[in-house]
XYZ file of C-alpha atoms in Angstrom:
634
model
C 28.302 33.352 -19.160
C 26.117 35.860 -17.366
C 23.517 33.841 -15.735
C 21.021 35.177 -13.128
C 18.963 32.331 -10.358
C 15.437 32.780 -9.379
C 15.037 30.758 -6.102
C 11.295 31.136 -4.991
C 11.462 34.684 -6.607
C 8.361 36.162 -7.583
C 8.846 38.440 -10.806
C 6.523 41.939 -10.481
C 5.258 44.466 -11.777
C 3.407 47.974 -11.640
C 0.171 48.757 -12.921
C 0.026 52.566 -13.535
C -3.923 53.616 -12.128
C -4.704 56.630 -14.258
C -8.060 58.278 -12.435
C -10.405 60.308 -14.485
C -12.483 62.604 -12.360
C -15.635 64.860 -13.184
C -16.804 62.694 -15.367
C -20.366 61.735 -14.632
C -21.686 59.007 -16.910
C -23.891 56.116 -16.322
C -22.680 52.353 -16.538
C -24.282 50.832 -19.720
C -26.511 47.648 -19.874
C -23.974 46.548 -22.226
C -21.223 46.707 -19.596
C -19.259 43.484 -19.091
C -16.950 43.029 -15.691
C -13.653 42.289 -15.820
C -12.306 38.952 -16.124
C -8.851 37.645 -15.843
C -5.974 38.753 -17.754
C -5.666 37.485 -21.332
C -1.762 37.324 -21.619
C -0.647 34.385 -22.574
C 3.399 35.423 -22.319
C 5.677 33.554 -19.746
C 9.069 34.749 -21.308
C 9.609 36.654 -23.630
C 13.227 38.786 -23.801
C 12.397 38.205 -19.535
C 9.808 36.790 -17.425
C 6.424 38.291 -17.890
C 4.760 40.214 -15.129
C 3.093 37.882 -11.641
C 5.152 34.660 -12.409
C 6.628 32.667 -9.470
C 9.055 29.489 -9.502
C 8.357 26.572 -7.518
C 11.244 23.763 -7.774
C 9.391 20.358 -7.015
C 10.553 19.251 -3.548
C 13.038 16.665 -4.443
C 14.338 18.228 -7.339
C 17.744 20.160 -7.696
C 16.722 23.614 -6.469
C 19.474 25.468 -8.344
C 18.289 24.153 -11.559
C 16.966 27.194 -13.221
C 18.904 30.659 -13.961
C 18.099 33.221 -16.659
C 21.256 33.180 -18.993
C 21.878 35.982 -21.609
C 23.977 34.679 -23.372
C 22.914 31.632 -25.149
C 19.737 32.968 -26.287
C 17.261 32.418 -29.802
C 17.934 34.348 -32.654
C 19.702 36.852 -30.294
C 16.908 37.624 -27.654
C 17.783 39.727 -24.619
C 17.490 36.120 -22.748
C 16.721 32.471 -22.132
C 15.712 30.040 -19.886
C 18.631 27.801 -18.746
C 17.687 24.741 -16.816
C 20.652 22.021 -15.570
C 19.845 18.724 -15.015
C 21.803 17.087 -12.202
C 23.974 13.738 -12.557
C 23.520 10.782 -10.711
C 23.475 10.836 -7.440
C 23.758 14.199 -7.092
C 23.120 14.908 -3.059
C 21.656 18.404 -3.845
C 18.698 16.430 -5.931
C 17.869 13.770 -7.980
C 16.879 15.489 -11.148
C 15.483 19.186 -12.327
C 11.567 20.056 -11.934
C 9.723 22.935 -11.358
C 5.986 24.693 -11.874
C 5.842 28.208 -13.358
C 2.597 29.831 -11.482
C 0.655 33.320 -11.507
C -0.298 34.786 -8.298
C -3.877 35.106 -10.075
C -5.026 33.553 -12.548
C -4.976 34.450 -16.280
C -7.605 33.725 -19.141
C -5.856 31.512 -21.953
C -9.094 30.353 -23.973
C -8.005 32.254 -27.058
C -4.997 30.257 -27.218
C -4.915 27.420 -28.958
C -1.325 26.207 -28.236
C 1.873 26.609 -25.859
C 4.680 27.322 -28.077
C 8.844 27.371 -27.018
C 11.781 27.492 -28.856
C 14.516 24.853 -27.080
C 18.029 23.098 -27.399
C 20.145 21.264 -25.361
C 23.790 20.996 -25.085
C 23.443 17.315 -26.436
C 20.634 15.830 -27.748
C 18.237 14.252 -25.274
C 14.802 13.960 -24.770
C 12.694 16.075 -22.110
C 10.663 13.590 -20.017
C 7.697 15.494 -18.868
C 6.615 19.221 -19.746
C 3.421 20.683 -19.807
C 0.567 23.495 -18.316
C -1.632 23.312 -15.504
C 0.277 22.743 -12.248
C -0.257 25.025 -9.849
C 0.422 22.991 -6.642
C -3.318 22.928 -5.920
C -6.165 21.050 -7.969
C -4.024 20.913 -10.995
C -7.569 20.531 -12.739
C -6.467 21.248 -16.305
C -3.268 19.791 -16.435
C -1.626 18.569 -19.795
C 1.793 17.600 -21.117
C 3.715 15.848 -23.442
C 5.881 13.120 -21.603
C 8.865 11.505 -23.459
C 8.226 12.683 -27.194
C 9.996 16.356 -27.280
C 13.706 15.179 -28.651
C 16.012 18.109 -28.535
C 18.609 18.771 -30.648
C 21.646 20.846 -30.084
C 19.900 23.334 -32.216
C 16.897 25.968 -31.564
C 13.832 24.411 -32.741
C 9.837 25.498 -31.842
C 7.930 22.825 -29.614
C 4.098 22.937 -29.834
C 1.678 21.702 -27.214
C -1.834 21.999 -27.918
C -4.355 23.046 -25.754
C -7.074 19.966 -24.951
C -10.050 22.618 -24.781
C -8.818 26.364 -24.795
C -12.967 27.299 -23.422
C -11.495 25.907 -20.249
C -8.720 27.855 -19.244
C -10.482 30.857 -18.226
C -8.610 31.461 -14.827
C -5.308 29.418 -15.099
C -2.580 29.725 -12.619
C 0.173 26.799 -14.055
C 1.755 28.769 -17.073
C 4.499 25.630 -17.335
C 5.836 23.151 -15.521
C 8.432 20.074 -16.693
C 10.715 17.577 -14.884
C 13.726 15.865 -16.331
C 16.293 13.333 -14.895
C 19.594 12.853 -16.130
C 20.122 10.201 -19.224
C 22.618 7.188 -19.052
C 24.005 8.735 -15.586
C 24.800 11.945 -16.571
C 23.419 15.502 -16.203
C 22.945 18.294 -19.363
C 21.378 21.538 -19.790
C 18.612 22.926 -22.139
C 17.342 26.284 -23.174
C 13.701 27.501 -23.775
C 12.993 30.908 -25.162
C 10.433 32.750 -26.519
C 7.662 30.838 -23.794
C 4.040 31.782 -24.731
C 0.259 30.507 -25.514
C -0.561 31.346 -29.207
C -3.064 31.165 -31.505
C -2.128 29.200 -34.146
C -5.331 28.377 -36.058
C -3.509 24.942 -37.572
C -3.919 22.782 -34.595
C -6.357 20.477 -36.174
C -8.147 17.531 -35.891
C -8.206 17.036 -32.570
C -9.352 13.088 -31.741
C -9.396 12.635 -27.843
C -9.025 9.229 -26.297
C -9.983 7.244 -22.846
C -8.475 4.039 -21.708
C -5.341 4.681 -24.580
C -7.979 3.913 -27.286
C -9.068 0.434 -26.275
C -12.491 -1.028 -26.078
C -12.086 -2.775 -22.549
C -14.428 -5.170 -20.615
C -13.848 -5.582 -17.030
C -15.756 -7.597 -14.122
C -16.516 -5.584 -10.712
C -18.575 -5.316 -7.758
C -20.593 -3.210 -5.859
C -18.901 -0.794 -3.466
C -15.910 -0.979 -6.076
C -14.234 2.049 -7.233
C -11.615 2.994 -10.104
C -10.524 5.699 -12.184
C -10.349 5.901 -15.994
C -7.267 6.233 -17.091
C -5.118 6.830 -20.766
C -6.564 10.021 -21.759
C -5.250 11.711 -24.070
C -5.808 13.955 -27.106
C -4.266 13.935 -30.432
C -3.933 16.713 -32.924
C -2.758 17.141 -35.968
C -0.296 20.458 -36.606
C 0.488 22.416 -39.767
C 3.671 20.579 -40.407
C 1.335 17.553 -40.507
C 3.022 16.087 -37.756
C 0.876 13.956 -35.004
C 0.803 14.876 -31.559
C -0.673 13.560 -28.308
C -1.210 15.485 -25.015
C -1.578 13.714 -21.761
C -4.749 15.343 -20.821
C -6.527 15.673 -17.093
C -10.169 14.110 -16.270
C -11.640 17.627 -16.354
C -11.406 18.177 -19.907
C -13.304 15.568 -20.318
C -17.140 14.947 -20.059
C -17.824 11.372 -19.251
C -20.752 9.515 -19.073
C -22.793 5.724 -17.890
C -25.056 4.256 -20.095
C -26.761 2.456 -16.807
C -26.361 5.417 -13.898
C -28.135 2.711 -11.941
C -25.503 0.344 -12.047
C -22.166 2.902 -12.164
C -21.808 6.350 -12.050
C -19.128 8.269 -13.207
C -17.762 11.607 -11.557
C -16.005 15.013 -13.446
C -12.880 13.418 -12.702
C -13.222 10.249 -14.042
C -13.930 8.274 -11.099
C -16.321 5.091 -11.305
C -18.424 4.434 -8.337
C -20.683 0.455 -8.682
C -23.562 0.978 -7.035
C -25.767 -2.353 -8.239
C -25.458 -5.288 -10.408
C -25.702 -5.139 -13.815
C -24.027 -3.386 -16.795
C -23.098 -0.407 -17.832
C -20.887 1.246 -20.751
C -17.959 4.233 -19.783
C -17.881 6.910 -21.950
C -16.657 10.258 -22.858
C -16.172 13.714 -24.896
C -13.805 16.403 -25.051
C -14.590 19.655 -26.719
C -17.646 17.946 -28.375
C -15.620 14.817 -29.733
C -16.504 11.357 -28.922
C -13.245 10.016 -27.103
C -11.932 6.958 -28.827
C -12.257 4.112 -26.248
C -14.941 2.247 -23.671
C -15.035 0.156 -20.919
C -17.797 -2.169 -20.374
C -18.329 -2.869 -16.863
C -20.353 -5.751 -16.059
C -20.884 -5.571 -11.935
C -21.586 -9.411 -10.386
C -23.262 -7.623 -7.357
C -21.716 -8.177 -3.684
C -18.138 -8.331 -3.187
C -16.946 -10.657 -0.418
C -13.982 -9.142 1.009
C -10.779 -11.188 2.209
C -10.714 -11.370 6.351
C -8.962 -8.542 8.413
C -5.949 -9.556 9.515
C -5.896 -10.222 13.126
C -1.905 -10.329 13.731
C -0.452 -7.519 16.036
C 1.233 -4.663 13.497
C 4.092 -4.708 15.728
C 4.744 -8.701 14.752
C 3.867 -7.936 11.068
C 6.092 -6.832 7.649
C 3.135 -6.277 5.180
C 4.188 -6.424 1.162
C -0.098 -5.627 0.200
C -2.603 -5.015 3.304
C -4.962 -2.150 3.910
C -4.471 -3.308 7.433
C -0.985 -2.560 7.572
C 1.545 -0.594 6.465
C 3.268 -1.839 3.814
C 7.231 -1.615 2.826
C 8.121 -0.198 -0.144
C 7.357 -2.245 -3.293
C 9.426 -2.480 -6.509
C 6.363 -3.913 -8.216
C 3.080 -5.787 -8.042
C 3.488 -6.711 -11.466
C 6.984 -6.616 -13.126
C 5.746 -8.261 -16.271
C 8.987 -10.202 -17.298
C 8.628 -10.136 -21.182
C 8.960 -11.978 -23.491
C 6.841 -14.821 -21.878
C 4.744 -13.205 -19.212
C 0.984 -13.128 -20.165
C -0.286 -12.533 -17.155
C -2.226 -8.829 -16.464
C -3.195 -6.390 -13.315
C -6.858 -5.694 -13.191
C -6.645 -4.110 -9.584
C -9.727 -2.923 -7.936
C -11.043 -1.176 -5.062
C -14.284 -2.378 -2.854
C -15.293 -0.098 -0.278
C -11.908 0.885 0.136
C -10.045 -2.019 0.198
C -7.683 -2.829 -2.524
C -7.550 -5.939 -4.161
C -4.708 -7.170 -6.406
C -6.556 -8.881 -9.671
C -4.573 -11.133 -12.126
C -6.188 -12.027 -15.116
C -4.203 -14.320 -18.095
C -2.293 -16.240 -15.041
C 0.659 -17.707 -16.324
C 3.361 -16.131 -13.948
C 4.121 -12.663 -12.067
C 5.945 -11.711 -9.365
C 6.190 -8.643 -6.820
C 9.946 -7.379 -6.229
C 10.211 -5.651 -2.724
C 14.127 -5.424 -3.454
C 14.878 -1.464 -2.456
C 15.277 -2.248 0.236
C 14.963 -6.010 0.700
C 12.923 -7.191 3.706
C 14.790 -8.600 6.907
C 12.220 -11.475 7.806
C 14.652 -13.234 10.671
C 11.872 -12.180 13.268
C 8.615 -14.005 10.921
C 7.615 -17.301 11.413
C 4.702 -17.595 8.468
C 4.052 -15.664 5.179
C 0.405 -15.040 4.782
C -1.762 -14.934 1.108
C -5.394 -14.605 1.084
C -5.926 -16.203 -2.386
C -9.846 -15.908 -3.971
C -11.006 -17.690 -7.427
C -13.608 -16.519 -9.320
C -13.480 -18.734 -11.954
C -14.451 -22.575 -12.398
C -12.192 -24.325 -10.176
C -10.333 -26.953 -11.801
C -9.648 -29.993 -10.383
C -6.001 -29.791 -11.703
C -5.537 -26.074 -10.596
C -2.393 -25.642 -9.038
C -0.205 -22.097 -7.875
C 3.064 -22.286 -6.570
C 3.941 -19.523 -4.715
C 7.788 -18.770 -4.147
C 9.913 -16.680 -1.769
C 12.888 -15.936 -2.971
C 15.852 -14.667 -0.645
C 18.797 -12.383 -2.394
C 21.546 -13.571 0.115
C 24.165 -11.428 1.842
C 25.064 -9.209 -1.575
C 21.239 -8.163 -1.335
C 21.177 -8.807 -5.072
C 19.234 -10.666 -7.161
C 21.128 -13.209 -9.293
C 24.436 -12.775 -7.108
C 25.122 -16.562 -6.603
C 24.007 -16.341 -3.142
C 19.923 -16.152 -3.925
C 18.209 -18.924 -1.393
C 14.493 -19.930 -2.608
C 11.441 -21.847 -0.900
C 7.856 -22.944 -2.555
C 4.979 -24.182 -1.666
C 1.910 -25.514 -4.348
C -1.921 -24.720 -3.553
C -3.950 -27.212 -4.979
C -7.453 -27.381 -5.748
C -8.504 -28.940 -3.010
C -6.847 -26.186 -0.795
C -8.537 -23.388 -2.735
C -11.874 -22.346 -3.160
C -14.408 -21.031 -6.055
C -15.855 -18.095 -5.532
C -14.770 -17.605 -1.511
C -11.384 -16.170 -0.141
C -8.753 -19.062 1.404
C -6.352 -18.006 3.879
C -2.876 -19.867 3.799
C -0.124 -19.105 6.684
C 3.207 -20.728 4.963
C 6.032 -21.635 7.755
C 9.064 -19.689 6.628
C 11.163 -22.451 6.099
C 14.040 -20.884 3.968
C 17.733 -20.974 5.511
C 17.925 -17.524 4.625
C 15.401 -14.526 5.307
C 17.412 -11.950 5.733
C 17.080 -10.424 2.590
C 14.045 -11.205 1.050
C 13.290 -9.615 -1.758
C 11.110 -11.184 -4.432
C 7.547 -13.405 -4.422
C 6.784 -15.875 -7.541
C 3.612 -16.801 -8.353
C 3.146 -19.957 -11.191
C 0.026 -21.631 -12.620
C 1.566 -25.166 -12.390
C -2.022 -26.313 -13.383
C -4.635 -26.159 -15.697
C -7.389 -23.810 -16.729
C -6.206 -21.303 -14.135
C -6.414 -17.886 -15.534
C -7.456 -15.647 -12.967
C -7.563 -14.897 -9.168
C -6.775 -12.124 -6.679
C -4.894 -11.741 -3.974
C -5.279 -9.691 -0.633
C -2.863 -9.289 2.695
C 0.224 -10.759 1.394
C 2.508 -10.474 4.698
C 4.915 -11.791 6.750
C 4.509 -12.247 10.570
C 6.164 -13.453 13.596
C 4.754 -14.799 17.053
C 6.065 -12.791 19.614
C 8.023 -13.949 22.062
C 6.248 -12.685 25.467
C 2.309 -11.326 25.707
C 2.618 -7.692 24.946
C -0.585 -7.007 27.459
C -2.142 -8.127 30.397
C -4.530 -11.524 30.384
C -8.423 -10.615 30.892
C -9.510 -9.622 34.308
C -11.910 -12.500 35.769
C -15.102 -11.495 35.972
C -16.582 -14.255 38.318
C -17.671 -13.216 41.513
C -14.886 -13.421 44.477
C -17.550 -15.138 46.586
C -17.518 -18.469 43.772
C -14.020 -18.357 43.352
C -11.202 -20.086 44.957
C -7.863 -18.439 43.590
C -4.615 -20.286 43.269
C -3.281 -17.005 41.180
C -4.538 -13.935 40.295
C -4.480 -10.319 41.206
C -8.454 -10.100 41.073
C -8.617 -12.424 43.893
C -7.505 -13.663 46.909
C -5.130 -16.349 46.824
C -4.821 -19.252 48.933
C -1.039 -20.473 49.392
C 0.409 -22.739 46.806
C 3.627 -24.858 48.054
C 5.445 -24.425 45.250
C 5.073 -23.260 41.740
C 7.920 -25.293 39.957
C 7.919 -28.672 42.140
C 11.502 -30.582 42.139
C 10.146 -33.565 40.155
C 9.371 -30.907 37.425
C 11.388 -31.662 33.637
C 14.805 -30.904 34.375
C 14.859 -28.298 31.450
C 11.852 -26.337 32.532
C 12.827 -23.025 34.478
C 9.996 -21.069 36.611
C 10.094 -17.638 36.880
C 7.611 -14.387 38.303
C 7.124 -12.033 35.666
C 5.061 -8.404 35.204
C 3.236 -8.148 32.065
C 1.533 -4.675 31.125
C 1.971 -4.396 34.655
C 0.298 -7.302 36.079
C 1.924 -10.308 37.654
C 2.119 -13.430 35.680
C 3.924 -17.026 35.716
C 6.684 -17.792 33.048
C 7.191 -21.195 32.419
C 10.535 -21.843 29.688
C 11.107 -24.423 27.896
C 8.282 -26.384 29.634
C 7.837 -29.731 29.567
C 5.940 -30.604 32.443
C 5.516 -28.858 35.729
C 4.326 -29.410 38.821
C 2.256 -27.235 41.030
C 1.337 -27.948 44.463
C -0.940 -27.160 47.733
C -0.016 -30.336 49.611
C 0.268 -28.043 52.899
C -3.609 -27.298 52.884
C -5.092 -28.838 49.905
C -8.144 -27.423 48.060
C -11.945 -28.700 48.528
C -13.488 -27.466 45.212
C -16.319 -30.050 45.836
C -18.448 -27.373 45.784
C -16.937 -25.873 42.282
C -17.862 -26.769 38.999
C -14.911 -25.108 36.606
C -11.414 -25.167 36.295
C -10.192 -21.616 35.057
C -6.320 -20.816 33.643
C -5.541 -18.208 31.280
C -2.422 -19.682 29.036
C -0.171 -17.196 26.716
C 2.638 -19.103 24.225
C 4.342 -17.896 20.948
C 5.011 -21.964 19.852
C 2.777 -24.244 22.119
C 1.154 -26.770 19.962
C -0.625 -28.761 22.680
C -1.449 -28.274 26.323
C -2.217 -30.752 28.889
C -3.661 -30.161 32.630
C -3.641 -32.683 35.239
C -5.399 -32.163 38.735
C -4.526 -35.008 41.405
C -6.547 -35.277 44.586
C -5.280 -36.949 47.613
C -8.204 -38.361 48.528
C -9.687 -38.620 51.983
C -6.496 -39.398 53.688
C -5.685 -35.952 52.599
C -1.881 -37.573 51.888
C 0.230 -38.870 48.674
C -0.388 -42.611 47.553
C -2.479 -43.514 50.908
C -4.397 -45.485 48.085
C -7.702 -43.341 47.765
C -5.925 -40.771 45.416
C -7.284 -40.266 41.993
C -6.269 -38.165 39.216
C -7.135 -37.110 35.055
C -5.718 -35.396 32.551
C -7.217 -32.611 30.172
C -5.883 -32.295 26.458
C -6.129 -28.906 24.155
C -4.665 -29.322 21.091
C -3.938 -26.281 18.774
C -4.401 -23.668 21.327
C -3.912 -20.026 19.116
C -0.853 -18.994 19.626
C 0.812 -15.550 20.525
C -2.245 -14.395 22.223
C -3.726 -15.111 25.394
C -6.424 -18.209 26.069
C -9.044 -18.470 28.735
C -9.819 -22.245 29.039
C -12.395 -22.759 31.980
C -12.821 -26.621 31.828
C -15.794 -28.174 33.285
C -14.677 -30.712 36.419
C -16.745 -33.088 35.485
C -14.282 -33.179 32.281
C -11.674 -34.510 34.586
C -13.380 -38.228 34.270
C -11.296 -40.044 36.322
C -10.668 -37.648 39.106
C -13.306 -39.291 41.624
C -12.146 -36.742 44.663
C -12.141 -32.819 44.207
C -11.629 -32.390 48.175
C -8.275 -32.810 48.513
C -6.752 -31.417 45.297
C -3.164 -31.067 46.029
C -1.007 -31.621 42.592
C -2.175 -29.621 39.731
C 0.527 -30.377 36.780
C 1.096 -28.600 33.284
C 2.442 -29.976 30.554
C 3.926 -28.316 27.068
C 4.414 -30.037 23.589
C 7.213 -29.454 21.730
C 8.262 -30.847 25.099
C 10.983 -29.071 26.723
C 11.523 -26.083 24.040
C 7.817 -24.160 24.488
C 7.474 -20.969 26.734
C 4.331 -20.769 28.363
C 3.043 -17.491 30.631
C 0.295 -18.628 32.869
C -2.459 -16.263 34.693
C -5.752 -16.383 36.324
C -5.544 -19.976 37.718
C -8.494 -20.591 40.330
C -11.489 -22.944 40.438
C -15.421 -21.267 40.521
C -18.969 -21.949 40.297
């Protein structure tokens, strides 16, 4: 077989210049420039003149080659293209653009016509006009519907509207994967635009056809989609050409509610309600979508969480992995639909017929061993029913990474009513209680309850505390002449005895540690420590806050105790008093200022001699807490 690549090769040609001199004529008024070239060839017997081939970037790049010998109805030559197997490492499947250096005028065409076979009979996934690797502005195709045989047989693509294609650069352009795991080849010959004259009835369509009503917001943005155009062709077959937003012209019945952009795109600018229309070529497009806008959109709250502690499956604030699916729709008994939205940039997963859906995350699965706490942000705009209820499950594919290989691990939790909220976004940070998170892979949600049909969802995540402050605690801003400092590199400190005392819980270990490079105090595993300044004890009499900056990834409460000697300035002479401050739920995995008022310390009668200043952690004895900034002021 005699079989010739084109790589990136750019096919040319000469234009012979013939100049006429000494003549001496004036232009006429009925002069026209010149527009673009009206050739609407791409091969014929050879490439016509000003083509280049672009393979798509992951595609096999050796896909194409001229071949002269299996040709139609004995032409000089054809155009071969191979379509890789599975797993082919020099590309996953064959795609390509055809493209003129300039562009050429196709608006007498009515059609793109090609005579094909294959070596087998398959069917081409995607092929098509319009791609020139830049606006692709009048792109069509046919995806999925032209079924070779092993025989030559002519393929017909209309043209959506012909008046638009005055300065085209994407002559063709298809993509095709291999079937069933394995490769084939196919032929085209005889490549051109044509003017048939028996592409009839042309009946375009937005939104596949569908009269649709949808509920938005202002600041919301979306694009209409299904557009296509079907035509009717000599042999009285029916066919229907994925067509691009520019053919169409669309249209708002209420501008001052939405507007509606050349390409399709929606913009809500007020409340109220407005139809979507449009036309191609004159026609009315089959199809509508009714928006009614409910004014203001609330959005869900930023996420807070450092990225570095955070694997995000949906979140504009993060990056998310890869996702299988948002909505897998498991037939036959799924109802539930995607209305997704967009508010001021911020996208917004919508399900509307809730019965069940999931999002698969499988390729690959997530390693959550790190995360502590999935996170949903879960909104309702319907009635809330008392007996609403949505389970939410986590599903873990074990150590084949499979779904469904024995080894799956699952864990649920229910929202009730009472946790959710009409018309107002709840936040909900699940523990991650499964034995196994290894290889998550999968997230169930089920309406459990009743009259539930609809909510959305924002910043589904997983996240971890870490395990040490990744940055410095605040610099103290009181001034150094109010202040006496125990610890802290703003100040001057007066000397503490001992930071870990002996009478400390055996488990708890002291250490010095640098943080962003600032000193701190690591406390692990605390349980209770004691600090001490019975050498020269304080007088804060004059002071009227306590002031400790407190970092911990799992500290659920934390307790300060200040003892003061008393006048006798020693331990247990009898005049020595002491109290005990609580704080439960301080935030975790970030640092806390608390600056306690002393007269919160009720039964600490003496704040001359304070000598014993003792911290304690709860869950006792298995908490890590960094300490900084620990001085008294006024």
């Amino acid at each position: 077989m005699k079989n010739v690549n084109f790589i990136n090769s750019k096919i040319t040609f000469l234009l012979a210049c013939i100049a006429i001199l000494g003549c001496d004529r004036d232009i006429s008024d009925d002069a026209v420039e010149a527009g673009f070239p009206q050739n609407g060839d791409i091969f014929i017997d050879g490439f016509s003149a000003g083509l280049d081939y672009f393979p798509f970037g992951d595609s096999f790049f050796e896909a194409f080659t001229v071949d002269t010998e299996t040709t139609y109805d004995g032409s000089a030559a054809a155009m071969r293209f191979d379509v890789p197997n599975v797993g082919d490492p020099d590309g996953a499947y064959s795609g390509a653009i055809f493209r003129t250096a300039s562009g050429r005028d196709l608006s007498d065409f009515d059609a793109l016509t090609f005579w094909a076979k294959g070596s087998e009979a398959r069917t081409i996934n995607d092929i098509g006009f319009g791609q020139d690797f830049g606006e692709n502005k009048f792109q069509a195709q046919i995806s999925g519907t032209i079924q070779l045989t092993t025989n030559w047989k002519k393929y017909i693509i209309p043209i959506p509207d012909p008046s638009k294609l005055t300065q085209e650069r994407g002559m063709l352009w298809y993509a095709e994967g291999p079937e069933n795991g394995t490769g084939f080849s196919f032929w085209f010959d005889e490549v051109k635009f044509e003017k048939l004259g028996t592409v009839a009835q042309p009946r375009p369509a937005i939104l596949n056809g569908e009269d649709l009503v949808q509920q938005s917001f202002i600041g919301a943005s979306a694009s209409v989609t299904g557009l296509t155009e079907t035509f009717n062709l000599a042999s009285g077959q029916d066919v229907t050409v994925i067509a691009a937003p520019s053919y169409f012209v669309f249209s708002s019945s209420n501008p001052s509610v939405a507007t509606i952009d050349e390409l399709g795109v929606i913009t809500i600018i007020s409340a109220g309600t407005t139809i979507i229309t449009a036309t191609l070529d004159g026609v009315d497009a089959e199809g509508s979508l009714t928006l009614i806008s409910l004014g203001d959109f609330t959005q869900a709250p930023i996420p807070t969480q450092d990225s570095a502690n955070v694997i995000s499956i949906f979140s504009d604030t993060y990056t998310n992995v890869p996702v299988d699916f948002y909505n897998g729709f498991w037939e036959p008994y799924q109802t539930t639909l995607s209305d997704d939205f967009v508010v001021n940039g911020d996208n917004v997963l919508n399900y509307t017929d809730f019965n069940f859906v999931g999002t698969s995350f499988s390729n690959p699965t997530v390693n959550a061993s790190e995360m502590s706490f999935a996170h949903f942000d879960v909104f309702i705009p319907e009635t809330l029913d008392p007996g609403t209820q949505l389970k939410i499950t986590i599903r873990d594919f074990g150590n084949d990474g499979v779904e469904g290989g024995g080894d799956d691990s699952d864990m649920s939790t229910t929202l009730v009513s009472s946790d959710l909220t009409e018309g107002a976004w709840s936040s909900f940070d699940v523990s991650l209680t499964i034995a196994n998170k290894n290889n998550l892979g999968l997230i169930i949600y089920e309406n459990n309850g009743t009259n539930f049909t609809n909510f959305y969802l924002d910043n589904v995540y997983f996240w971890g505390v870490p395990t040490s402050p990744g940055n410095a605690a605040p610099t103290p801003t009181d001034p150094a002449a109010n202040v006496i400092s125990m610890f802290s590199d703003a100040y001057t400190n007066v000397t503490v005895d001992t930071w870990r005392t002996d009478w400390s819980a055996a488990a708890t270990v002291f250490e010095d540690v640098m943080v962003d490079g600032q000193a701190a105090k690591k406390y692990t595993d605390l349980g209770f420590v004691g600090i001490e300044t019975t050498s020269a004890t304080i007088d804060a009499s004059s002071m009227t806050h306590f002031h400790l900056d407190i970092w911990s990834p799992d500290v659920t409460t934390f307790n300060v105790k200040l003892v003061d000697f008393g006048p006798d300035d020693a331990f247990g002479g009898g005049d020595d008093s002491e109290y005990e401050i609580s704080i439960a739920n301080p935030n975790q995995g970030e640092w806390v200022s608390l600056d306690i008022p002393l007269t919160d310390f009720i039964g600490l009668t003496g704040q001359s001699n304070l000598a014993q200043y003792i911290l304690v952690g709860q869950p006792f004895e298995v908490t890590d807490v960094f300490i900084d900034n620990m001085y008294f002021h006024n």
